[in-house]
């Protein structure tokens, strides 16, 4: 009986027409993502005449101006908020990543102390949230109201991130860890010298999850911070977008530095650009780890 040597359809080299269709589809997808960002950036750089002529978001570049960005940073409010957001994001990501790595490694080792009760407790927090009022009472009882720690500690560990990282650690061959333990290495040395170098992908992805979460978070600041000077960037910009509050302290005129104020739509788009810049800057560095880190970490556990 003759054996068929034909390859499956998905293994066949695509035809010229197939490659052309794929190229067109991918181009349309990329354009659908980049074109809105292009309009947002262009509108943030446009004067009142261009916004009025376009009837909204600007699509055709003309005269460009940095007036919207000067408006945002002229009063010092946004500058201070950017510093607060960067500090909270940096410190929060470092703390969250350290706790998550230590907890995930401990829970990934068979026979570790209180392994199952701790794991079930963490999974319970993922399935059942405590609610806003219990959270506020807990933060208040710890004396964290009006403290930057209130922006970090309540969300320091995400159960989903911990479970993904634990599953990744469980995929590491036990023989490697056992051989290091035979050579006299302790658990912290094994974690630092063996486990973490192997797990750069998942650590980068989980770190990005935490960083984006801290950067975009505003509800904890609204809930726990009474001092406006401690507000992070997202809260300050939200006050302008939703409530129309000026970002320049003491501003009463319709001019800034002797020039007319930029259109409100341009300022709103500048706000969106400010919020997007950190994510757009960080994501390309961890994108190559994204699929590998999450999918491999979710296979087992």
PDB file of C-alpha atoms in Angstrom:
ATOM      1  CA  UNK A   1       0.000   0.000   0.000  1.00  0.00           C
ATOM      2  CA  UNK A   2       1.412   3.333  -1.032  1.00  0.00           C
ATOM      3  CA  UNK A   3       2.138   5.754   1.789  1.00  0.00           C
ATOM      4  CA  UNK A   4       1.111   9.347   1.161  1.00  0.00           C
ATOM      5  CA  UNK A   5       3.981  11.801   1.539  1.00  0.00           C
ATOM      6  CA  UNK A   6       1.823  14.899   1.206  1.00  0.00           C
ATOM      7  CA  UNK A   7       2.325  17.355   4.036  1.00  0.00           C
ATOM      8  CA  UNK A   8      -0.640  18.650   6.075  1.00  0.00           C
ATOM      9  CA  UNK A   9      -2.254  21.785   4.768  1.00  0.00           C
ATOM     10  CA  UNK A  10      -0.838  23.940   7.598  1.00  0.00           C
ATOM     11  CA  UNK A  11       2.710  22.809   6.710  1.00  0.00           C
ATOM     12  CA  UNK A  12       2.423  23.819   3.079  1.00  0.00           C
ATOM     13  CA  UNK A  13       4.256  26.950   1.986  1.00  0.00           C
ATOM     14  CA  UNK A  14       1.644  29.671   1.404  1.00  0.00           C
ATOM     15  CA  UNK A  15       1.095  30.842  -2.127  1.00  0.00           C
ATOM     16  CA  UNK A  16       1.910  34.317  -3.347  1.00  0.00           C
ATOM     17  CA  UNK A  17      -1.751  35.266  -3.098  1.00  0.00           C
ATOM     18  CA  UNK A  18      -1.910  33.914   0.461  1.00  0.00           C
ATOM     19  CA  UNK A  19       1.142  35.887   1.528  1.00  0.00           C
ATOM     20  CA  UNK A  20      -0.311  39.004  -0.085  1.00  0.00           C
ATOM     21  CA  UNK A  21      -3.611  38.593   1.764  1.00  0.00           C
ATOM     22  CA  UNK A  22      -1.777  38.095   5.056  1.00  0.00           C
ATOM     23  CA  UNK A  23       0.310  41.203   4.417  1.00  0.00           C
ATOM     24  CA  UNK A  24      -2.775  43.284   3.674  1.00  0.00           C
ATOM     25  CA  UNK A  25      -4.569  42.016   6.793  1.00  0.00           C
ATOM     26  CA  UNK A  26      -1.563  42.666   9.044  1.00  0.00           C
ATOM     27  CA  UNK A  27      -1.139  46.134   7.538  1.00  0.00           C
ATOM     28  CA  UNK A  28      -4.780  46.965   8.259  1.00  0.00           C
ATOM     29  CA  UNK A  29      -4.441  45.720  11.842  1.00  0.00           C
ATOM     30  CA  UNK A  30      -1.313  47.808  12.429  1.00  0.00           C
ATOM     31  CA  UNK A  31      -2.963  50.856  10.853  1.00  0.00           C
ATOM     32  CA  UNK A  32      -6.057  50.432  13.030  1.00  0.00           C
ATOM     33  CA  UNK A  33      -3.803  50.557  16.086  1.00  0.00           C
ATOM     34  CA  UNK A  34      -1.434  53.323  15.024  1.00  0.00           C
ATOM     35  CA  UNK A  35      -3.915  55.704  13.385  1.00  0.00           C
ATOM     36  CA  UNK A  36      -5.806  56.570  16.614  1.00  0.00           C
ATOM     37  CA  UNK A  37      -2.471  57.179  18.370  1.00  0.00           C
ATOM     38  CA  UNK A  38      -1.406  59.373  15.446  1.00  0.00           C
ATOM     39  CA  UNK A  39      -4.602  61.439  15.754  1.00  0.00           C
ATOM     40  CA  UNK A  40      -4.189  61.808  19.515  1.00  0.00           C
ATOM     41  CA  UNK A  41      -0.575  62.990  19.235  1.00  0.00           C
ATOM     42  CA  UNK A  42      -1.328  65.324  16.324  1.00  0.00           C
ATOM     43  CA  UNK A  43      -4.327  66.874  18.089  1.00  0.00           C
ATOM     44  CA  UNK A  44      -2.260  67.453  21.220  1.00  0.00           C
ATOM     45  CA  UNK A  45       0.194  69.450  19.084  1.00  0.00           C
ATOM     46  CA  UNK A  46      -2.439  71.473  17.189  1.00  0.00           C
ATOM     47  CA  UNK A  47      -3.591  75.071  17.871  1.00  0.00           C
ATOM     48  CA  UNK A  48      -7.194  76.171  18.211  1.00  0.00           C
ATOM     49  CA  UNK A  49      -7.565  76.988  14.500  1.00  0.00           C
ATOM     50  CA  UNK A  50      -6.584  73.467  13.421  1.00  0.00           C
ATOM     51  CA  UNK A  51      -8.918  71.815  15.964  1.00  0.00           C
ATOM     52  CA  UNK A  52     -11.812  74.078  14.893  1.00  0.00           C
ATOM     53  CA  UNK A  53     -11.140  73.425  11.206  1.00  0.00           C
ATOM     54  CA  UNK A  54     -11.056  69.653  11.777  1.00  0.00           C
ATOM     55  CA  UNK A  55     -14.185  69.753  13.919  1.00  0.00           C
ATOM     56  CA  UNK A  56     -12.526  67.542  16.531  1.00  0.00           C
ATOM     57  CA  UNK A  57      -9.538  65.248  16.264  1.00  0.00           C
ATOM     58  CA  UNK A  58      -6.961  66.502  13.760  1.00  0.00           C
ATOM     59  CA  UNK A  59      -5.908  64.101  10.996  1.00  0.00           C
ATOM     60  CA  UNK A  60      -4.012  66.394   8.615  1.00  0.00           C
ATOM     61  CA  UNK A  61      -0.886  68.000  10.095  1.00  0.00           C
ATOM     62  CA  UNK A  62      -0.555  71.755   9.833  1.00  0.00           C
ATOM     63  CA  UNK A  63       0.880  74.283  12.242  1.00  0.00           C
ATOM     64  CA  UNK A  64       2.190  72.538  15.356  1.00  0.00           C
ATOM     65  CA  UNK A  65       2.610  73.940  18.837  1.00  0.00           C
ATOM     66  CA  UNK A  66       3.623  72.679  22.285  1.00  0.00           C
ATOM     67  CA  UNK A  67       1.089  74.936  24.001  1.00  0.00           C
ATOM     68  CA  UNK A  68      -0.926  72.040  25.436  1.00  0.00           C
ATOM     69  CA  UNK A  69       2.168  70.532  27.056  1.00  0.00           C
ATOM     70  CA  UNK A  70       3.302  73.929  28.376  1.00  0.00           C
ATOM     71  CA  UNK A  71      -0.150  74.305  29.920  1.00  0.00           C
ATOM     72  CA  UNK A  72       0.158  70.923  31.630  1.00  0.00           C
ATOM     73  CA  UNK A  73       3.585  71.569  33.121  1.00  0.00           C
ATOM     74  CA  UNK A  74       3.427  75.333  33.719  1.00  0.00           C
ATOM     75  CA  UNK A  75       1.935  75.244  37.214  1.00  0.00           C
ATOM     76  CA  UNK A  76       4.172  72.558  38.720  1.00  0.00           C
ATOM     77  CA  UNK A  77       1.157  70.397  39.599  1.00  0.00           C
ATOM     78  CA  UNK A  78       1.706  67.898  36.788  1.00  0.00           C
ATOM     79  CA  UNK A  79       5.482  67.852  37.291  1.00  0.00           C
ATOM     80  CA  UNK A  80       5.041  66.946  40.952  1.00  0.00           C
ATOM     81  CA  UNK A  81       2.414  64.348  40.066  1.00  0.00           C
ATOM     82  CA  UNK A  82       4.741  62.751  37.497  1.00  0.00           C
ATOM     83  CA  UNK A  83       7.474  62.431  40.138  1.00  0.00           C
ATOM     84  CA  UNK A  84       4.988  60.875  42.578  1.00  0.00           C
ATOM     85  CA  UNK A  85       3.738  58.408  39.962  1.00  0.00           C
ATOM     86  CA  UNK A  86       7.254  57.396  38.936  1.00  0.00           C
ATOM     87  CA  UNK A  87       8.294  56.901  42.563  1.00  0.00           C
ATOM     88  CA  UNK A  88       5.188  54.884  43.462  1.00  0.00           C
ATOM     89  CA  UNK A  89       5.497  52.792  40.289  1.00  0.00           C
ATOM     90  CA  UNK A  90       9.190  52.089  40.849  1.00  0.00           C
ATOM     91  CA  UNK A  91       8.915  51.285  44.559  1.00  0.00           C
ATOM     92  CA  UNK A  92       5.651  49.383  44.164  1.00  0.00           C
ATOM     93  CA  UNK A  93       6.940  47.254  41.306  1.00  0.00           C
ATOM     94  CA  UNK A  94      10.131  46.390  43.207  1.00  0.00           C
ATOM     95  CA  UNK A  95       8.203  45.412  46.351  1.00  0.00           C
ATOM     96  CA  UNK A  96       5.494  43.486  44.503  1.00  0.00           C
ATOM     97  CA  UNK A  97       7.969  41.628  42.315  1.00  0.00           C
ATOM     98  CA  UNK A  98      10.188  40.702  45.289  1.00  0.00           C
ATOM     99  CA  UNK A  99       7.277  39.367  47.365  1.00  0.00           C
ATOM    100  CA  UNK A 100       5.769  37.548  44.392  1.00  0.00           C
ATOM    101  CA  UNK A 101       9.064  35.859  43.476  1.00  0.00           C
ATOM    102  CA  UNK A 102       9.718  34.728  47.053  1.00  0.00           C
ATOM    103  CA  UNK A 103       6.156  33.480  47.609  1.00  0.00           C
ATOM    104  CA  UNK A 104       5.959  31.750  44.225  1.00  0.00           C
ATOM    105  CA  UNK A 105       9.278  29.997  44.744  1.00  0.00           C
ATOM    106  CA  UNK A 106       8.305  28.822  48.208  1.00  0.00           C
ATOM    107  CA  UNK A 107       4.932  27.536  47.023  1.00  0.00           C
ATOM    108  CA  UNK A 108       6.511  25.793  44.036  1.00  0.00           C
ATOM    109  CA  UNK A 109       8.708  23.577  46.230  1.00  0.00           C
ATOM    110  CA  UNK A 110       6.956  20.328  47.214  1.00  0.00           C
ATOM    111  CA  UNK A 111       6.786  19.763  50.928  1.00  0.00           C
ATOM    112  CA  UNK A 112       7.259  23.419  51.877  1.00  0.00           C
ATOM    113  CA  UNK A 113       5.760  24.606  55.165  1.00  0.00           C
ATOM    114  CA  UNK A 114       1.958  25.076  55.028  1.00  0.00           C
ATOM    115  CA  UNK A 115       2.098  24.668  51.276  1.00  0.00           C
ATOM    116  CA  UNK A 116      -1.550  23.857  50.587  1.00  0.00           C
ATOM    117  CA  UNK A 117      -3.213  26.144  53.162  1.00  0.00           C
ATOM    118  CA  UNK A 118      -1.220  29.132  51.950  1.00  0.00           C
ATOM    119  CA  UNK A 119      -1.954  28.340  48.311  1.00  0.00           C
ATOM    120  CA  UNK A 120      -5.684  27.996  48.966  1.00  0.00           C
ATOM    121  CA  UNK A 121      -5.672  31.251  50.918  1.00  0.00           C
ATOM    122  CA  UNK A 122      -4.051  33.081  48.014  1.00  0.00           C
ATOM    123  CA  UNK A 123      -6.509  31.567  45.535  1.00  0.00           C
ATOM    124  CA  UNK A 124      -9.392  32.596  47.799  1.00  0.00           C
ATOM    125  CA  UNK A 125      -8.286  36.234  47.621  1.00  0.00           C
ATOM    126  CA  UNK A 126      -8.367  35.953  43.825  1.00  0.00           C
ATOM    127  CA  UNK A 127     -11.922  34.588  43.802  1.00  0.00           C
ATOM    128  CA  UNK A 128     -13.426  36.609  46.653  1.00  0.00           C
ATOM    129  CA  UNK A 129     -12.529  40.291  47.052  1.00  0.00           C
ATOM    130  CA  UNK A 130     -12.967  41.980  50.449  1.00  0.00           C
ATOM    131  CA  UNK A 131     -14.747  45.059  49.087  1.00  0.00           C
ATOM    132  CA  UNK A 132     -14.056  48.758  49.363  1.00  0.00           C
ATOM    133  CA  UNK A 133     -15.230  49.414  52.925  1.00  0.00           C
ATOM    134  CA  UNK A 134     -13.263  46.556  54.595  1.00  0.00           C
ATOM    135  CA  UNK A 135     -10.202  47.644  52.625  1.00  0.00           C
ATOM    136  CA  UNK A 136     -10.592  51.236  53.785  1.00  0.00           C
ATOM    137  CA  UNK A 137     -11.073  50.175  57.410  1.00  0.00           C
ATOM    138  CA  UNK A 138      -7.951  48.011  57.245  1.00  0.00           C
ATOM    139  CA  UNK A 139      -5.834  50.768  55.707  1.00  0.00           C
ATOM    140  CA  UNK A 140      -7.174  53.252  58.276  1.00  0.00           C
ATOM    141  CA  UNK A 141      -6.459  50.912  61.197  1.00  0.00           C
ATOM    142  CA  UNK A 142      -2.870  50.528  59.981  1.00  0.00           C
ATOM    143  CA  UNK A 143      -2.435  54.321  59.960  1.00  0.00           C
ATOM    144  CA  UNK A 144      -1.792  54.479  56.225  1.00  0.00           C
ATOM    145  CA  UNK A 145      -4.376  57.123  55.344  1.00  0.00           C
ATOM    146  CA  UNK A 146      -2.694  60.025  53.507  1.00  0.00           C
ATOM    147  CA  UNK A 147       0.457  57.923  53.098  1.00  0.00           C
ATOM    148  CA  UNK A 148       2.134  56.760  49.915  1.00  0.00           C
ATOM    149  CA  UNK A 149       2.190  53.259  51.379  1.00  0.00           C
ATOM    150  CA  UNK A 150      -1.583  53.194  50.904  1.00  0.00           C
ATOM    151  CA  UNK A 151      -0.935  53.208  47.150  1.00  0.00           C
ATOM    152  CA  UNK A 152       1.403  50.200  47.335  1.00  0.00           C
ATOM    153  CA  UNK A 153       0.607  47.794  50.157  1.00  0.00           C
ATOM    154  CA  UNK A 154      -3.117  47.080  49.454  1.00  0.00           C
ATOM    155  CA  UNK A 155      -2.227  45.878  45.946  1.00  0.00           C
ATOM    156  CA  UNK A 156       1.298  44.627  46.611  1.00  0.00           C
ATOM    157  CA  UNK A 157       0.591  41.039  45.506  1.00  0.00           C
ATOM    158  CA  UNK A 158      -1.760  39.921  42.750  1.00  0.00           C
ATOM    159  CA  UNK A 159      -2.877  36.312  43.118  1.00  0.00           C
ATOM    160  CA  UNK A 160      -2.959  35.784  39.343  1.00  0.00           C
ATOM    161  CA  UNK A 161       0.649  36.925  38.934  1.00  0.00           C
ATOM    162  CA  UNK A 162       1.771  34.742  41.827  1.00  0.00           C
ATOM    163  CA  UNK A 163       0.045  31.650  40.420  1.00  0.00           C
ATOM    164  CA  UNK A 164       1.552  32.206  36.952  1.00  0.00           C
ATOM    165  CA  UNK A 165       5.048  32.615  38.384  1.00  0.00           C
ATOM    166  CA  UNK A 166       4.628  29.592  40.656  1.00  0.00           C
ATOM    167  CA  UNK A 167       3.586  27.469  37.671  1.00  0.00           C
ATOM    168  CA  UNK A 168       6.677  28.622  35.776  1.00  0.00           C
ATOM    169  CA  UNK A 169       8.952  27.716  38.692  1.00  0.00           C
ATOM    170  CA  UNK A 170       7.339  24.282  38.861  1.00  0.00           C
ATOM    171  CA  UNK A 171       8.410  23.654  35.253  1.00  0.00           C
ATOM    172  CA  UNK A 172      12.078  23.979  36.180  1.00  0.00           C
ATOM    173  CA  UNK A 173      13.577  20.460  36.344  1.00  0.00           C
ATOM    174  CA  UNK A 174      13.954  19.335  39.929  1.00  0.00           C
ATOM    175  CA  UNK A 175      17.273  17.678  39.125  1.00  0.00           C
ATOM    176  CA  UNK A 176      18.915  21.078  38.652  1.00  0.00           C
ATOM    177  CA  UNK A 177      17.786  22.289  42.063  1.00  0.00           C
ATOM    178  CA  UNK A 178      18.649  18.974  43.725  1.00  0.00           C
ATOM    179  CA  UNK A 179      22.190  19.051  42.306  1.00  0.00           C
ATOM    180  CA  UNK A 180      22.685  22.593  43.606  1.00  0.00           C
ATOM    181  CA  UNK A 181      21.384  21.541  47.003  1.00  0.00           C
ATOM    182  CA  UNK A 182      23.813  18.604  47.064  1.00  0.00           C
ATOM    183  CA  UNK A 183      26.644  21.046  46.366  1.00  0.00           C
ATOM    184  CA  UNK A 184      25.655  22.919  49.523  1.00  0.00           C
ATOM    185  CA  UNK A 185      23.642  25.805  48.056  1.00  0.00           C
ATOM    186  CA  UNK A 186      20.897  27.251  50.237  1.00  0.00           C
ATOM    187  CA  UNK A 187      17.431  28.182  49.058  1.00  0.00           C
ATOM    188  CA  UNK A 188      18.203  31.878  48.554  1.00  0.00           C
ATOM    189  CA  UNK A 189      21.336  31.037  46.578  1.00  0.00           C
ATOM    190  CA  UNK A 190      19.414  28.554  44.433  1.00  0.00           C
ATOM    191  CA  UNK A 191      16.763  31.190  43.792  1.00  0.00           C
ATOM    192  CA  UNK A 192      19.256  33.904  42.924  1.00  0.00           C
ATOM    193  CA  UNK A 193      21.828  31.883  40.967  1.00  0.00           C
ATOM    194  CA  UNK A 194      19.686  29.253  39.233  1.00  0.00           C
ATOM    195  CA  UNK A 195      15.954  29.904  39.262  1.00  0.00           C
ATOM    196  CA  UNK A 196      15.849  33.634  38.458  1.00  0.00           C
ATOM    197  CA  UNK A 197      18.308  33.494  35.508  1.00  0.00           C
ATOM    198  CA  UNK A 198      16.165  30.756  33.967  1.00  0.00           C
ATOM    199  CA  UNK A 199      12.987  32.744  34.628  1.00  0.00           C
ATOM    200  CA  UNK A 200      13.889  36.130  33.129  1.00  0.00           C
ATOM    201  CA  UNK A 201      10.937  35.994  30.750  1.00  0.00           C
ATOM    202  CA  UNK A 202       8.196  35.467  33.302  1.00  0.00           C
ATOM    203  CA  UNK A 203       9.808  37.915  35.743  1.00  0.00           C
ATOM    204  CA  UNK A 204       9.896  40.610  33.044  1.00  0.00           C
ATOM    205  CA  UNK A 205       6.237  40.013  32.143  1.00  0.00           C
ATOM    206  CA  UNK A 206       5.003  40.011  35.744  1.00  0.00           C
ATOM    207  CA  UNK A 207       7.080  43.113  36.426  1.00  0.00           C
ATOM    208  CA  UNK A 208       5.398  44.838  33.493  1.00  0.00           C
ATOM    209  CA  UNK A 209       1.966  43.831  34.789  1.00  0.00           C
ATOM    210  CA  UNK A 210       2.746  45.371  38.181  1.00  0.00           C
ATOM    211  CA  UNK A 211       4.316  48.515  36.712  1.00  0.00           C
ATOM    212  CA  UNK A 212       1.389  49.211  34.369  1.00  0.00           C
ATOM    213  CA  UNK A 213      -1.036  48.576  37.219  1.00  0.00           C
ATOM    214  CA  UNK A 214       0.684  51.054  39.532  1.00  0.00           C
ATOM    215  CA  UNK A 215       1.066  53.646  36.776  1.00  0.00           C
ATOM    216  CA  UNK A 216      -2.611  53.524  35.759  1.00  0.00           C
ATOM    217  CA  UNK A 217      -4.025  53.222  39.262  1.00  0.00           C
ATOM    218  CA  UNK A 218      -5.996  56.187  40.579  1.00  0.00           C
ATOM    219  CA  UNK A 219      -8.770  54.744  42.765  1.00  0.00           C
ATOM    220  CA  UNK A 220      -6.537  54.018  45.764  1.00  0.00           C
ATOM    221  CA  UNK A 221      -5.219  57.583  45.624  1.00  0.00           C
ATOM    222  CA  UNK A 222      -8.755  59.017  45.499  1.00  0.00           C
ATOM    223  CA  UNK A 223      -9.784  56.787  48.381  1.00  0.00           C
ATOM    224  CA  UNK A 224      -6.802  57.074  50.723  1.00  0.00           C
ATOM    225  CA  UNK A 225      -5.061  60.406  49.987  1.00  0.00           C
ATOM    226  CA  UNK A 226      -6.548  63.623  51.356  1.00  0.00           C
ATOM    227  CA  UNK A 227      -3.556  65.836  50.543  1.00  0.00           C
ATOM    228  CA  UNK A 228      -3.772  67.035  46.942  1.00  0.00           C
ATOM    229  CA  UNK A 229      -0.001  67.525  46.848  1.00  0.00           C
ATOM    230  CA  UNK A 230       0.445  63.740  47.137  1.00  0.00           C
ATOM    231  CA  UNK A 231      -1.807  62.871  44.226  1.00  0.00           C
ATOM    232  CA  UNK A 232      -0.210  60.813  41.429  1.00  0.00           C
ATOM    233  CA  UNK A 233      -0.452  61.787  37.782  1.00  0.00           C
ATOM    234  CA  UNK A 234      -3.585  59.818  36.949  1.00  0.00           C
ATOM    235  CA  UNK A 235      -5.637  61.549  39.649  1.00  0.00           C
ATOM    236  CA  UNK A 236      -4.410  65.043  38.731  1.00  0.00           C
ATOM    237  CA  UNK A 237      -5.183  64.519  35.062  1.00  0.00           C
ATOM    238  CA  UNK A 238      -8.541  62.942  35.892  1.00  0.00           C
ATOM    239  CA  UNK A 239      -9.467  66.098  37.791  1.00  0.00           C
ATOM    240  CA  UNK A 240      -8.895  68.113  34.627  1.00  0.00           C
ATOM    241  CA  UNK A 241     -10.659  65.756  32.212  1.00  0.00           C
ATOM    242  CA  UNK A 242     -13.755  65.076  34.315  1.00  0.00           C
ATOM    243  CA  UNK A 243     -14.070  68.226  36.403  1.00  0.00           C
ATOM    244  CA  UNK A 244     -12.335  70.825  34.244  1.00  0.00           C
ATOM    245  CA  UNK A 245     -10.072  72.008  37.062  1.00  0.00           C
ATOM    246  CA  UNK A 246      -7.089  74.116  36.010  1.00  0.00           C
ATOM    247  CA  UNK A 247      -3.684  72.487  36.189  1.00  0.00           C
ATOM    248  CA  UNK A 248      -2.026  75.837  36.834  1.00  0.00           C
ATOM    249  CA  UNK A 249      -2.220  76.994  40.438  1.00  0.00           C
ATOM    250  CA  UNK A 250      -3.908  80.369  40.727  1.00  0.00           C
ATOM    251  CA  UNK A 251      -4.673  80.670  37.015  1.00  0.00           C
ATOM    252  CA  UNK A 252      -7.517  83.158  36.375  1.00  0.00           C
ATOM    253  CA  UNK A 253      -6.906  84.432  32.831  1.00  0.00           C
ATOM    254  CA  UNK A 254      -7.312  82.899  29.413  1.00  0.00           C
ATOM    255  CA  UNK A 255      -3.640  83.254  28.584  1.00  0.00           C
ATOM    256  CA  UNK A 256      -0.443  81.572  29.677  1.00  0.00           C
ATOM    257  CA  UNK A 257       2.962  83.238  29.291  1.00  0.00           C
ATOM    258  CA  UNK A 258       1.239  85.975  27.248  1.00  0.00           C
ATOM    259  CA  UNK A 259      -0.172  83.478  24.727  1.00  0.00           C
ATOM    260  CA  UNK A 260      -3.779  82.238  24.327  1.00  0.00           C
ATOM    261  CA  UNK A 261      -4.568  79.005  26.107  1.00  0.00           C
ATOM    262  CA  UNK A 262      -4.528  75.919  23.868  1.00  0.00           C
ATOM    263  CA  UNK A 263      -7.877  74.253  23.082  1.00  0.00           C
ATOM    264  CA  UNK A 264      -9.239  71.975  25.771  1.00  0.00           C
ATOM    265  CA  UNK A 265      -9.322  69.040  23.336  1.00  0.00           C
ATOM    266  CA  UNK A 266      -5.588  69.451  22.696  1.00  0.00           C
ATOM    267  CA  UNK A 267      -4.922  69.434  26.447  1.00  0.00           C
ATOM    268  CA  UNK A 268      -7.026  66.290  26.872  1.00  0.00           C
ATOM    269  CA  UNK A 269      -5.095  64.573  24.101  1.00  0.00           C
ATOM    270  CA  UNK A 270      -1.821  65.695  25.701  1.00  0.00           C
ATOM    271  CA  UNK A 271      -3.053  64.033  28.888  1.00  0.00           C
ATOM    272  CA  UNK A 272      -3.611  60.787  26.987  1.00  0.00           C
ATOM    273  CA  UNK A 273      -0.118  61.013  25.490  1.00  0.00           C
ATOM    274  CA  UNK A 274       1.428  61.518  28.940  1.00  0.00           C
ATOM    275  CA  UNK A 275      -0.391  58.457  30.226  1.00  0.00           C
ATOM    276  CA  UNK A 276       0.695  56.353  27.231  1.00  0.00           C
ATOM    277  CA  UNK A 277       4.384  57.265  27.086  1.00  0.00           C
ATOM    278  CA  UNK A 278       5.666  55.004  29.926  1.00  0.00           C
ATOM    279  CA  UNK A 279       3.741  51.960  28.690  1.00  0.00           C
ATOM    280  CA  UNK A 280       4.845  52.497  25.090  1.00  0.00           C
ATOM    281  CA  UNK A 281       8.435  52.887  26.282  1.00  0.00           C
ATOM    282  CA  UNK A 282       8.538  49.789  28.493  1.00  0.00           C
ATOM    283  CA  UNK A 283       6.499  47.306  26.454  1.00  0.00           C
ATOM    284  CA  UNK A 284       8.952  46.871  23.511  1.00  0.00           C
ATOM    285  CA  UNK A 285      11.649  45.701  25.943  1.00  0.00           C
ATOM    286  CA  UNK A 286       9.488  42.901  27.393  1.00  0.00           C
ATOM    287  CA  UNK A 287       7.372  42.074  24.350  1.00  0.00           C
ATOM    288  CA  UNK A 288       9.653  39.216  23.284  1.00  0.00           C
ATOM    289  CA  UNK A 289       9.194  37.638  26.716  1.00  0.00           C
ATOM    290  CA  UNK A 290       5.438  38.178  26.850  1.00  0.00           C
ATOM    291  CA  UNK A 291       4.097  35.076  25.082  1.00  0.00           C
ATOM    292  CA  UNK A 292       6.787  32.754  26.424  1.00  0.00           C
ATOM    293  CA  UNK A 293       6.505  34.010  30.000  1.00  0.00           C
ATOM    294  CA  UNK A 294       2.733  33.795  30.301  1.00  0.00           C
ATOM    295  CA  UNK A 295       1.943  30.704  28.218  1.00  0.00           C
ATOM    296  CA  UNK A 296       4.767  28.533  29.576  1.00  0.00           C
ATOM    297  CA  UNK A 297       3.936  29.696  33.101  1.00  0.00           C
ATOM    298  CA  UNK A 298       0.283  28.742  32.626  1.00  0.00           C
ATOM    299  CA  UNK A 299       0.906  25.216  31.300  1.00  0.00           C
ATOM    300  CA  UNK A 300       1.506  23.574  34.632  1.00  0.00           C
ATOM    301  CA  UNK A 301       0.297  24.164  38.161  1.00  0.00           C
TER     302      UNK A 301
END
